[in-house]
């Protein structure tokens, strides 16, 4: 299988990190006020523009009528500095919304006040290895980990969540997740109010099961992951928004552990998509529905004028999710829900939230020019376009999920999981398993350059008009039987990062691997 085990020393050599950095940056707990910059192993003092504290705590919140629910949550506080705001969502378990200008240098003090190990992972932005929240960086209860990174990516709907070994899924299910909204001047031109979020409505969609005393019941299904029968938006059940009959920007994150949504409006108005995981699209894309798998984000520009004085719903339409009995005997259209550990089957239809549209609009924001992509990958600028590196997704007996036949090992990288800094390359996800997987890469935004549909289209035809492939992504839907080719350029940070399925139970169960971004200047590599 060509898998190599690395010692910490090997990693340091491969990624060009000096021994001094090892001393400054002990294996698990980073406390050094330095980090590595660029290709040369030079150390520069890190001077943050802003410092933030994020604390993981247990607390009780009102989710359902009656008894309060015990949750785990991130609490955020801006300690000092500029370029960043930290906004909490009152009464919600959901973590703070950190809004930061691109270019900002952030220092985050992550305090773990839970009773188990945890680590925070910034999902979406490229950050140095020591701030990426690899499971080996997890800290014990009572400890603090310091994150230091500059936001080098453009405006985008990034977010953060736990990433400890085999405990990610349950910690997220208990409530830990927050938004990191990065803005820049291009975005401010395109979307009025982008810098302050004045016109933004963040919508984090999740699903949970509750027991009879309103406590979160974490009962994942071995195959599908954790599917809840209650749909929560921003940590609240039965969400209703009151909006004016005008334009808004709806910023959706599928923060669910495992559930896929097929998003559509109840009045059949098309969804005008302006952005995805890595920020704004080069042009508006109009869709009758949008598929959103766990970890994915979508930005919608919505004009509620056509629904003046009415109530409309954002819903998830029914679809056939695949499954064991060929073509979705287990899931499609609400069948077999009991077998999934939830009364709401994957692929069932339901309302996500309701919008009450009033009669008068006070003003009407209009969309400006969307910024072009800095590069569009294709056959001419991706050297291995015709022969992408294959990554085959499979389900072994006993539900052990594998990538190229391998399972997660804390310190392992195989030869086909090594790349060079500044290298542009195509990878291809090949889904040979019976269910869809959202494949996520750390430290990278990629583009989808080709999809090869499955030979049997009974399930695919119920979803494929909802895929969004025209912008930057860090998580991509790979349907059963489908091959999805992506292209990306690695760097500028080098080191060991991860890629995995973002169904969090699959990730915890083994469907995750390391990949290594190596220094092309290192001798012998
Ligand atoms: Cu949100 Cu390792 O991912
Ligand atoms: Cu991530
Ligand atoms: Cu998966």
Short mmCIF file of C-alpha atoms and ligand atoms in Angstrom, two decimals:
data_model
loop_
_atom_site.label_atom_id
_atom_site.label_comp_id
_atom_site.label_asym_id
_atom_site.label_seq_id
_atom_site.Cartn_x
_atom_site.Cartn_y
_atom_site.Cartn_z
CA UNK A 1 0.00 0.00 0.00
CA UNK A 2 3.09 2.21 -0.05
CA UNK A 3 2.14 3.66 3.30
CA UNK A 4 4.92 5.10 5.36
CA UNK A 5 4.87 5.82 9.03
CA UNK A 6 6.65 8.99 9.94
CA UNK A 7 8.40 10.01 13.04
CA UNK A 8 8.03 13.61 14.06
CA UNK A 9 11.58 14.13 12.75
CA UNK A 10 10.62 12.89 9.29
CA UNK A 11 7.72 15.28 9.23
CA UNK A 12 9.94 18.14 10.14
CA UNK A 13 12.35 17.29 7.37
CA UNK A 14 9.65 16.74 4.80
CA UNK A 15 7.89 19.91 5.50
CA UNK A 16 11.05 21.92 5.88
CA UNK A 17 10.41 22.79 9.48
CA UNK A 18 13.54 23.36 11.51
CA UNK A 19 14.53 21.72 14.75
CA UNK A 20 14.25 25.11 16.37
CA UNK A 21 10.59 25.14 15.52
CA UNK A 22 10.17 21.80 17.21
CA UNK A 23 11.59 23.24 20.38
CA UNK A 24 9.52 26.36 20.08
CA UNK A 25 6.46 24.42 19.15
CA UNK A 26 6.24 21.25 21.19
CA UNK A 27 4.25 18.47 19.64
CA UNK A 28 0.91 18.99 21.27
CA UNK A 29 0.67 22.35 22.87
CA UNK A 30 1.67 25.38 20.98
CA UNK A 31 2.68 28.28 23.08
CA UNK A 32 5.44 29.89 21.07
CA UNK A 33 4.83 33.41 19.82
CA UNK A 34 6.42 32.51 16.49
CA UNK A 35 5.40 30.61 13.46
CA UNK A 36 6.86 29.70 10.16
CA UNK A 37 6.51 31.93 7.18
CA UNK A 38 6.67 30.97 3.53
CA UNK A 39 9.16 28.63 1.96
CA UNK A 40 12.16 29.44 4.06
CA UNK A 41 12.18 28.19 7.59
CA UNK A 42 12.62 31.69 8.87
CA UNK A 43 10.96 32.76 12.03
CA UNK A 44 9.35 36.11 12.32
CA UNK A 45 7.69 37.40 15.43
CA UNK A 46 3.94 37.24 15.00
CA UNK A 47 2.27 40.54 15.78
CA UNK A 48 -1.49 40.02 15.80
CA UNK A 49 -3.96 42.68 14.67
CA UNK A 50 -6.53 41.20 17.01
CA UNK A 51 -6.69 38.68 19.82
CA UNK A 52 -9.73 36.53 20.49
CA UNK A 53 -10.59 34.06 23.23
CA UNK A 54 -12.72 31.06 22.33
CA UNK A 55 -13.79 28.85 25.21
CA UNK A 56 -15.43 25.45 24.92
CA UNK A 57 -17.92 25.07 27.74
CA UNK A 58 -20.94 23.09 28.80
CA UNK A 59 -24.13 25.08 29.30
CA UNK A 60 -27.91 24.84 29.16
CA UNK A 61 -30.00 26.54 26.49
CA UNK A 62 -33.66 26.65 25.52
CA UNK A 63 -34.09 24.72 22.28
CA UNK A 64 -37.51 23.13 22.73
CA UNK A 65 -40.42 24.23 24.93
CA UNK A 66 -40.02 22.90 28.46
CA UNK A 67 -36.74 21.70 29.93
CA UNK A 68 -33.52 23.34 28.81
CA UNK A 69 -30.99 21.26 26.88
CA UNK A 70 -27.45 20.54 27.98
CA UNK A 71 -25.07 21.52 25.19
CA UNK A 72 -21.38 22.07 24.51
CA UNK A 73 -20.67 25.42 23.04
CA UNK A 74 -17.98 27.87 21.96
CA UNK A 75 -18.07 31.24 23.66
CA UNK A 76 -16.11 33.99 21.99
CA UNK A 77 -14.65 37.26 23.18
CA UNK A 78 -12.67 39.93 21.38
CA UNK A 79 -9.78 40.70 23.71
CA UNK A 80 -8.22 43.54 21.76
CA UNK A 81 -7.28 44.79 18.35
CA UNK A 82 -8.97 45.81 15.14
CA UNK A 83 -10.27 44.32 11.90
CA UNK A 84 -12.38 41.76 13.73
CA UNK A 85 -15.74 41.60 15.46
CA UNK A 86 -17.06 38.77 17.63
CA UNK A 87 -20.81 38.50 17.79
CA UNK A 88 -22.68 35.93 19.83
CA UNK A 89 -26.07 34.55 18.88
CA UNK A 90 -28.20 35.13 21.97
CA UNK A 91 -29.74 32.04 23.52
CA UNK A 92 -28.13 29.69 21.00
CA UNK A 93 -25.61 26.91 21.48
CA UNK A 94 -24.02 28.02 18.24
CA UNK A 95 -20.62 29.63 18.66
CA UNK A 96 -19.87 33.25 17.88
CA UNK A 97 -19.74 34.79 14.43
CA UNK A 98 -16.20 36.02 13.98
CA UNK A 99 -16.12 38.62 11.22
CA UNK A 100 -12.68 39.53 9.98
CA UNK A 101 -11.17 41.48 7.13
CA UNK A 102 -8.98 39.48 4.79
CA UNK A 103 -5.33 40.10 5.65
CA UNK A 104 -5.98 40.28 9.39
CA UNK A 105 -3.46 38.58 11.66
CA UNK A 106 -5.39 36.70 14.30
CA UNK A 107 -4.32 35.19 17.57
CA UNK A 108 -6.90 32.90 19.13
CA UNK A 109 -6.66 31.55 22.66
CA UNK A 110 -8.66 28.34 22.63
CA UNK A 111 -9.55 27.30 26.19
CA UNK A 112 -10.88 23.79 26.70
CA UNK A 113 -13.30 23.84 29.63
CA UNK A 114 -14.95 20.57 28.66
CA UNK A 115 -14.35 17.32 30.50
CA UNK A 116 -12.65 15.71 27.49
CA UNK A 117 -9.91 16.55 24.97
CA UNK A 118 -10.71 18.83 22.10
CA UNK A 119 -9.11 20.94 19.40
CA UNK A 120 -10.50 23.68 17.20
CA UNK A 121 -10.16 23.52 13.41
CA UNK A 122 -10.65 26.56 11.16
CA UNK A 123 -12.53 25.07 8.19
CA UNK A 124 -11.83 26.77 4.88
CA UNK A 125 -8.95 29.22 5.29
CA UNK A 126 -5.35 28.19 4.67
CA UNK A 127 -3.47 28.37 7.96
CA UNK A 128 -0.08 27.14 9.19
CA UNK A 129 0.04 23.47 10.19
CA UNK A 130 0.26 24.32 13.88
CA UNK A 131 -3.04 26.24 13.69
CA UNK A 132 -5.00 23.72 11.63
CA UNK A 133 -6.27 21.68 14.57
CA UNK A 134 -5.04 18.23 13.57
CA UNK A 135 -6.24 15.64 16.13
CA UNK A 136 -2.68 15.29 17.41
CA UNK A 137 -2.90 18.92 18.54
CA UNK A 138 -5.85 18.21 20.85
CA UNK A 139 -5.57 19.69 24.33
CA UNK A 140 -6.77 18.32 27.65
CA UNK A 141 -9.49 19.82 29.83
CA UNK A 142 -8.24 23.00 31.46
CA UNK A 143 -5.57 23.66 28.83
CA UNK A 144 -5.18 26.44 26.29
CA UNK A 145 -3.94 26.25 22.73
CA UNK A 146 -2.81 29.35 20.89
CA UNK A 147 -3.61 29.77 17.22
CA UNK A 148 -1.77 32.34 15.18
CA UNK A 149 -2.44 32.94 11.55
CA UNK A 150 -2.95 35.62 9.00
CA UNK A 151 -6.10 35.35 6.93
CA UNK A 152 -4.49 35.05 3.51
CA UNK A 153 -7.65 33.93 1.73
CA UNK A 154 -10.19 36.15 0.07
CA UNK A 155 -13.64 36.83 1.47
CA UNK A 156 -15.47 33.63 2.21
CA UNK A 157 -17.90 31.86 4.53
CA UNK A 158 -15.41 29.93 6.62
CA UNK A 159 -16.26 28.29 9.92
CA UNK A 160 -14.74 26.39 12.81
CA UNK A 161 -15.52 23.23 14.71
CA UNK A 162 -13.83 20.53 16.85
CA UNK A 163 -11.47 17.93 15.36
CA UNK A 164 -10.31 15.57 18.17
CA UNK A 165 -9.57 11.94 17.40
CA UNK A 166 -12.82 9.97 17.04
CA UNK A 167 -14.78 12.59 19.01
CA UNK A 168 -15.47 15.19 16.31
CA UNK A 169 -18.96 13.95 15.49
CA UNK A 170 -20.33 13.90 19.02
CA UNK A 171 -18.74 17.22 19.98
CA UNK A 172 -20.32 18.89 16.95
CA UNK A 173 -23.64 17.16 17.68
CA UNK A 174 -23.48 18.60 21.20
CA UNK A 175 -23.32 22.10 19.75
CA UNK A 176 -19.76 23.11 18.94
CA UNK A 177 -19.49 25.13 15.73
CA UNK A 178 -19.07 28.79 14.83
CA UNK A 179 -18.78 31.03 11.79
CA UNK A 180 -15.68 32.80 10.53
CA UNK A 181 -16.92 35.30 7.96
CA UNK A 182 -14.06 36.86 6.08
CA UNK A 183 -14.71 39.95 3.97
CA UNK A 184 -12.61 42.04 1.60
CA UNK A 185 -13.02 45.05 -0.66
CA UNK A 186 -14.10 42.99 -3.71
CA UNK A 187 -16.90 41.56 -1.66
CA UNK A 188 -17.91 44.95 -0.31
CA UNK A 189 -18.28 46.16 -3.93
CA UNK A 190 -20.35 43.14 -4.91
CA UNK A 191 -22.59 42.80 -1.89
CA UNK A 192 -23.74 45.92 -0.07
CA UNK A 193 -22.95 45.77 3.65
CA UNK A 194 -20.51 42.86 3.32
CA UNK A 195 -17.99 44.36 5.75
CA UNK A 196 -20.49 44.61 8.58
CA UNK A 197 -22.91 41.88 7.60
CA UNK A 198 -25.67 44.51 7.59
CA UNK A 199 -27.59 42.72 4.86
CA UNK A 200 -26.51 39.17 5.76
CA UNK A 201 -28.67 36.50 7.30
CA UNK A 202 -26.46 33.64 8.50
CA UNK A 203 -28.35 30.33 8.52
CA UNK A 204 -26.65 27.31 10.05
CA UNK A 205 -28.77 24.25 9.33
CA UNK A 206 -28.48 21.24 11.63
CA UNK A 207 -30.58 18.28 12.73
CA UNK A 208 -30.82 16.64 16.13
CA UNK A 209 -32.70 13.96 18.01
CA UNK A 210 -33.97 14.71 21.51
CA UNK A 211 -35.01 12.38 24.31
CA UNK A 212 -38.22 12.86 26.31
CA UNK A 213 -36.49 15.30 28.69
CA UNK A 214 -35.31 17.50 25.80
CA UNK A 215 -31.72 16.26 25.94
CA UNK A 216 -29.70 15.69 22.77
CA UNK A 217 -29.87 12.03 21.84
CA UNK A 218 -26.78 11.10 19.91
CA UNK A 219 -27.70 7.87 18.15
CA UNK A 220 -25.79 7.71 14.86
CA UNK A 221 -26.52 5.17 12.18
CA UNK A 222 -23.50 3.10 11.12
CA UNK A 223 -24.02 3.71 7.47
CA UNK A 224 -25.54 7.19 7.12
CA UNK A 225 -24.17 8.83 10.25
CA UNK A 226 -26.23 10.91 12.70
CA UNK A 227 -29.61 11.92 11.30
CA UNK A 228 -31.86 14.02 13.52
CA UNK A 229 -35.60 14.27 13.25
CA UNK A 230 -35.69 17.92 14.40
CA UNK A 231 -34.35 20.56 12.05
CA UNK A 232 -32.60 23.46 13.79
CA UNK A 233 -31.58 26.77 12.27
CA UNK A 234 -28.96 28.75 14.19
CA UNK A 235 -29.61 26.41 17.10
CA UNK A 236 -33.38 26.96 17.22
CA UNK A 237 -36.27 24.68 16.33
CA UNK A 238 -39.23 25.79 14.18
CA UNK A 239 -37.43 28.84 12.83
CA UNK A 240 -39.46 31.75 11.53
CA UNK A 241 -37.88 34.88 10.07
CA UNK A 242 -39.71 38.17 9.62
CA UNK A 243 -38.31 39.99 6.61
CA UNK A 244 -39.17 42.87 4.36
CA UNK A 245 -40.19 42.40 0.72
CA UNK A 246 -36.70 43.22 -0.55
CA UNK A 247 -33.31 41.67 -1.26
CA UNK A 248 -31.22 39.90 1.37
CA UNK A 249 -28.12 37.79 1.38
CA UNK A 250 -28.78 34.39 2.97
CA UNK A 251 -25.55 32.68 3.99
CA UNK A 252 -26.19 28.98 4.53
CA UNK A 253 -23.93 26.44 6.17
CA UNK A 254 -24.82 22.79 6.39
CA UNK A 255 -23.51 22.25 9.91
CA UNK A 256 -25.21 18.87 10.23
CA UNK A 257 -23.17 15.78 10.99
CA UNK A 258 -24.58 13.73 8.14
CA UNK A 259 -27.75 15.07 6.58
CA UNK A 260 -27.88 16.27 2.97
CA UNK A 261 -30.36 19.02 2.03
CA UNK A 262 -32.03 19.65 -1.30
CA UNK A 263 -32.83 23.32 -0.84
CA UNK A 264 -35.73 25.02 -2.59
CA UNK A 265 -38.34 27.72 -2.02
CA UNK A 266 -41.95 26.68 -1.41
CA UNK A 267 -43.20 29.23 -3.97
CA UNK A 268 -40.88 27.79 -6.62
CA UNK A 269 -38.84 30.94 -7.05
CA UNK A 270 -35.39 29.99 -8.29
CA UNK A 271 -32.38 30.18 -5.96
CA UNK A 272 -29.96 32.88 -7.06
CA UNK A 273 -26.57 31.60 -5.95
CA UNK A 274 -23.79 34.18 -5.55
CA UNK A 275 -21.23 32.22 -3.55
CA UNK A 276 -19.96 28.85 -2.35
CA UNK A 277 -17.37 27.52 0.14
CA UNK A 278 -14.51 29.73 -1.06
CA UNK A 279 -16.45 32.96 -1.57
CA UNK A 280 -18.29 34.72 -4.36
CA UNK A 281 -18.92 33.12 -7.74
CA UNK A 282 -17.85 34.97 -10.90
CA UNK A 283 -21.51 35.19 -11.95
CA UNK A 284 -24.93 34.55 -10.45
CA UNK A 285 -26.13 30.99 -10.97
CA UNK A 286 -29.86 30.35 -10.99
CA UNK A 287 -31.05 26.97 -9.71
CA UNK A 288 -34.42 25.44 -9.07
CA UNK A 289 -32.80 23.59 -6.15
CA UNK A 290 -29.36 23.38 -4.52
CA UNK A 291 -27.80 20.30 -2.93
CA UNK A 292 -25.89 20.98 0.28
CA UNK A 293 -23.94 18.26 2.04
CA UNK A 294 -22.34 18.54 5.51
CA UNK A 295 -19.57 21.15 5.59
CA UNK A 296 -20.69 22.93 2.42
CA UNK A 297 -21.82 26.55 2.27
CA UNK A 298 -23.91 28.48 -0.19
CA UNK A 299 -24.63 32.20 -0.49
CA UNK A 300 -28.04 33.14 -1.83
CA UNK A 301 -29.22 36.52 -3.03
CA UNK A 302 -32.94 36.53 -2.44
CA UNK A 303 -35.58 39.06 -3.39
CA UNK A 304 -38.65 38.57 -1.24
CA UNK A 305 -40.65 41.19 -3.17
CA UNK A 306 -42.54 38.48 -5.02
CA UNK A 307 -43.81 37.17 -1.68
CA UNK A 308 -45.00 40.49 -0.24
CA UNK A 309 -47.40 39.89 2.63
CA UNK A 310 -47.05 36.12 2.42
CA UNK A 311 -45.35 33.29 4.24
CA UNK A 312 -42.94 31.15 2.26
CA UNK A 313 -40.74 28.28 3.37
CA UNK A 314 -37.21 27.22 2.63
CA UNK A 315 -37.50 23.47 2.31
CA UNK A 316 -35.58 20.36 1.62
CA UNK A 317 -37.19 18.46 -1.27
CA UNK A 318 -37.30 14.70 -1.44
CA UNK A 319 -34.53 12.87 -3.28
CA UNK A 320 -33.15 9.39 -3.60
CA UNK A 321 -29.96 9.21 -1.51
CA UNK A 322 -28.79 5.83 -2.78
CA UNK A 323 -28.28 3.12 -0.22
CA UNK A 324 -27.68 -0.58 0.01
CA UNK A 325 -30.51 -2.08 -1.96
CA UNK A 326 -29.37 -0.56 -5.25
CA UNK A 327 -31.07 2.66 -6.19
CA UNK A 328 -32.11 3.70 -2.73
CA UNK A 329 -34.48 1.14 -1.32
CA UNK A 330 -33.37 2.27 2.10
CA UNK A 331 -33.73 5.96 1.89
CA UNK A 332 -35.64 7.58 -0.88
CA UNK A 333 -38.75 9.54 -0.21
CA UNK A 334 -39.09 8.86 3.47
CA UNK A 335 -38.92 5.10 3.46
CA UNK A 336 -36.88 3.15 5.94
CA UNK A 337 -36.43 6.03 8.35
CA UNK A 338 -36.36 3.77 11.36
CA UNK A 339 -33.36 2.00 9.93
CA UNK A 340 -31.43 5.26 9.94
CA UNK A 341 -31.83 5.98 13.66
CA UNK A 342 -34.18 8.86 12.88
CA UNK A 343 -37.83 9.20 12.04
CA UNK A 344 -36.80 11.64 9.30
CA UNK A 345 -35.09 9.61 6.59
CA UNK A 346 -32.26 10.88 4.43
CA UNK A 347 -33.99 12.12 1.30
CA UNK A 348 -37.32 12.88 2.98
CA UNK A 349 -39.01 16.24 2.37
CA UNK A 350 -39.48 18.80 5.14
CA UNK A 351 -39.51 22.54 5.85
CA UNK A 352 -36.30 24.10 7.16
CA UNK A 353 -37.56 27.55 8.02
CA UNK A 354 -40.44 29.88 7.34
CA UNK A 355 -40.20 33.47 6.22
CA UNK A 356 -42.98 35.94 6.96
CA UNK A 357 -42.66 38.70 4.41
CA UNK A 358 -44.06 42.06 5.45
CA UNK A 359 -45.77 44.59 3.17
CA UNK A 360 -43.27 47.43 3.01
CA UNK A 361 -39.60 47.59 2.23
CA UNK A 362 -37.55 50.39 3.76
CA UNK A 363 -34.83 50.18 1.11
CA UNK A 364 -33.63 47.79 -1.54
CA UNK A 365 -29.99 46.76 -1.67
CA UNK A 366 -28.73 45.87 -5.13
CA UNK A 367 -26.00 43.50 -6.15
CA UNK A 368 -22.79 44.97 -7.55
CA UNK A 369 -20.28 43.31 -9.88
CA UNK A 370 -19.19 39.83 -8.81
CA UNK A 371 -15.38 39.43 -8.84
CA UNK A 372 -13.86 37.16 -11.53
CA UNK A 373 -12.01 34.02 -10.39
CA UNK A 374 -8.25 34.56 -10.07
CA UNK A 375 -7.74 31.43 -12.16
CA UNK A 376 -9.96 28.87 -13.85
CA UNK A 377 -8.45 25.38 -13.91
CA UNK A 378 -8.79 23.21 -16.98
CA UNK A 379 -6.95 20.96 -19.40
CA UNK A 380 -4.46 23.69 -20.35
CA UNK A 381 -3.19 24.70 -16.92
CA UNK A 382 -3.38 21.50 -14.85
CA UNK A 383 -0.44 19.25 -15.77
CA UNK A 384 -2.07 15.95 -14.81
CA UNK A 385 -5.56 16.95 -15.99
CA UNK A 386 -5.90 13.82 -18.16
CA UNK A 387 -4.48 11.54 -15.46
CA UNK A 388 -5.71 12.80 -12.09
CA UNK A 389 -4.59 11.08 -8.90
CA UNK A 390 -7.36 8.61 -8.08
CA UNK A 391 -8.89 8.43 -4.61
CA UNK A 392 -11.40 5.63 -4.36
CA UNK A 393 -14.08 5.72 -1.68
CA UNK A 394 -15.31 2.36 -0.47
CA UNK A 395 -17.25 0.75 2.27
CA UNK A 396 -15.69 -2.44 3.59
CA UNK A 397 -17.53 -5.12 5.47
CA UNK A 398 -18.29 -3.96 9.03
CA UNK A 399 -18.85 -0.44 7.66
CA UNK A 400 -15.25 0.56 7.68
CA UNK A 401 -15.02 3.41 5.25
CA UNK A 402 -11.83 3.59 3.26
CA UNK A 403 -10.01 5.93 0.88
CA UNK A 404 -7.81 4.02 -1.56
CA UNK A 405 -8.25 1.03 0.73
CA UNK A 406 -6.77 2.86 3.68
CA UNK A 407 -8.12 4.01 7.01
CA UNK A 408 -7.00 6.92 9.17
CA UNK A 409 -3.65 6.63 10.92
CA UNK A 410 -2.59 9.58 13.04
CA UNK A 411 0.90 9.91 11.58
CA UNK A 412 0.72 8.20 8.21
CA UNK A 413 0.99 9.52 4.68
CA UNK A 414 1.20 7.32 1.60
CA UNK A 415 3.15 8.23 -1.53
CA UNK A 416 0.04 9.34 -3.38
CA UNK A 417 -0.72 11.65 -0.46
CA UNK A 418 2.41 13.72 -0.93
CA UNK A 419 2.47 16.89 -2.99
CA UNK A 420 4.78 19.84 -3.42
CA UNK A 421 4.20 23.39 -2.39
CA UNK A 422 3.10 25.56 -5.36
CA UNK A 423 2.22 22.44 -7.36
CA UNK A 424 -1.03 22.49 -9.36
CA UNK A 425 -2.66 19.09 -9.56
CA UNK A 426 -5.89 17.24 -10.26
CA UNK A 427 -7.29 14.63 -7.89
CA UNK A 428 -10.30 12.49 -8.63
CA UNK A 429 -12.78 11.17 -6.07
CA UNK A 430 -14.21 7.86 -7.21
CA UNK A 431 -17.24 6.83 -5.19
CA UNK A 432 -17.50 3.05 -5.26
CA UNK A 433 -19.70 3.01 -2.19
CA UNK A 434 -23.51 2.92 -1.99
CA UNK A 435 -23.99 6.39 -0.47
CA UNK A 436 -22.85 9.96 -1.18
CA UNK A 437 -19.82 11.49 0.55
CA UNK A 438 -18.87 15.18 0.89
CA UNK A 439 -15.09 15.13 0.39
CA UNK A 440 -13.24 17.91 2.19
CA UNK A 441 -9.65 19.11 1.99
CA UNK A 442 -7.92 21.13 4.65
CA UNK A 443 -5.66 24.05 3.78
CA UNK A 444 -7.01 24.34 0.28
CA UNK A 445 -9.71 25.71 -1.95
CA UNK A 446 -10.16 23.73 -5.14
CA UNK A 447 -12.33 23.82 -8.26
CA UNK A 448 -14.48 21.03 -9.62
CA UNK A 449 -13.29 20.53 -13.19
CA UNK A 450 -15.21 17.44 -14.25
CA UNK A 451 -17.97 15.11 -13.11
CA UNK A 452 -18.44 11.67 -14.62
CA UNK A 453 -21.98 10.53 -13.79
CA UNK A 454 -22.71 7.05 -12.45
CA UNK A 455 -23.92 4.40 -14.88
CA UNK A 456 -27.18 4.02 -13.00
CA UNK A 457 -28.92 7.38 -12.79
CA UNK A 458 -32.06 6.60 -10.77
CA UNK A 459 -30.64 8.33 -7.69
CA UNK A 460 -28.36 10.81 -9.50
CA UNK A 461 -31.17 12.27 -11.56
CA UNK A 462 -32.93 13.38 -8.37
CA UNK A 463 -30.00 15.58 -7.30
CA UNK A 464 -27.54 16.49 -10.04
CA UNK A 465 -29.21 19.73 -11.13
CA UNK A 466 -28.37 21.01 -7.65
CA UNK A 467 -24.57 20.77 -7.79
CA UNK A 468 -22.57 24.02 -7.82
CA UNK A 469 -19.28 23.67 -9.62
CA UNK A 470 -18.38 27.17 -10.85
CA UNK A 471 -16.45 28.55 -7.88
CA UNK A 472 -13.96 27.73 -5.15
CA UNK A 473 -14.83 24.79 -2.93
CA UNK A 474 -13.32 23.00 0.04
CA UNK A 475 -15.98 20.30 0.27
CA UNK A 476 -17.55 18.57 -2.69
CA UNK A 477 -20.47 16.19 -3.17
CA UNK A 478 -19.47 12.84 -4.65
CA UNK A 479 -22.57 10.82 -5.47
CA UNK A 480 -22.57 6.99 -5.44
CA UNK A 481 -20.99 5.69 -8.63
CA UNK A 482 -19.82 9.17 -9.57
CA UNK A 483 -16.27 10.41 -10.27
CA UNK A 484 -15.49 14.01 -9.41
CA UNK A 485 -12.28 15.58 -10.66
CA UNK A 486 -10.96 18.58 -8.75
CA UNK A 487 -7.95 20.82 -9.38
CA UNK A 488 -5.96 22.89 -6.93
CA UNK A 489 -2.64 24.52 -6.16
CA UNK A 490 -1.01 23.56 -2.86
CA UNK A 491 0.60 25.97 -0.43
CA UNK A 492 1.81 28.46 0.65
CA UNK A 493 1.84 26.67 4.01
CA UNK A 494 3.69 23.37 4.08
CA UNK A 495 3.25 20.43 6.38
CA UNK A 496 0.78 17.73 7.20
CA UNK A 497 -2.90 18.41 6.66
CA UNK A 498 -5.95 16.23 6.33
CA UNK A 499 -8.59 15.32 3.83
CA UNK A 500 -11.72 13.41 4.71
CA UNK A 501 -15.39 12.79 4.27
CA UNK A 502 -17.35 15.51 6.09
CA UNK A 503 -20.03 13.11 7.27
CA UNK A 504 -18.56 13.40 10.74
CA UNK A 505 -19.27 9.81 11.72
CA UNK A 506 -17.43 8.61 8.61
CA UNK A 507 -14.53 10.88 9.48
CA UNK A 508 -14.38 9.56 13.05
CA UNK A 509 -14.84 5.99 11.84
CA UNK A 510 -11.77 6.06 9.53
CA UNK A 511 -12.69 7.93 6.32
CA UNK A 512 -9.93 10.46 6.81
CA UNK A 513 -6.26 10.63 5.78
CA UNK A 514 -3.27 12.91 6.05
CA UNK A 515 -1.64 14.54 3.07
CA UNK A 516 1.72 16.24 3.07
CA UNK A 517 2.68 19.47 1.37
CA UNK A 518 6.44 19.26 0.90
CA UNK A 519 9.06 21.85 0.24
CA UNK A 520 10.30 21.41 -3.36
CA UNK A 521 13.66 22.88 -2.31
CA UNK A 522 14.38 20.16 0.24
CA UNK A 523 17.20 17.89 -0.95
CA UNK A 524 16.34 14.26 -1.47
CA UNK A 525 12.61 14.74 -1.87
CU1 LIG B 1 -14.69 20.88 8.68
CU2 LIG B 1 -11.45 18.42 8.90
O1 LIG B 1 -13.09 19.64 8.75
CU1 LIG B 2 -11.69 21.57 7.42
CU1 LIG B 3 -18.63 9.57 3.97
#
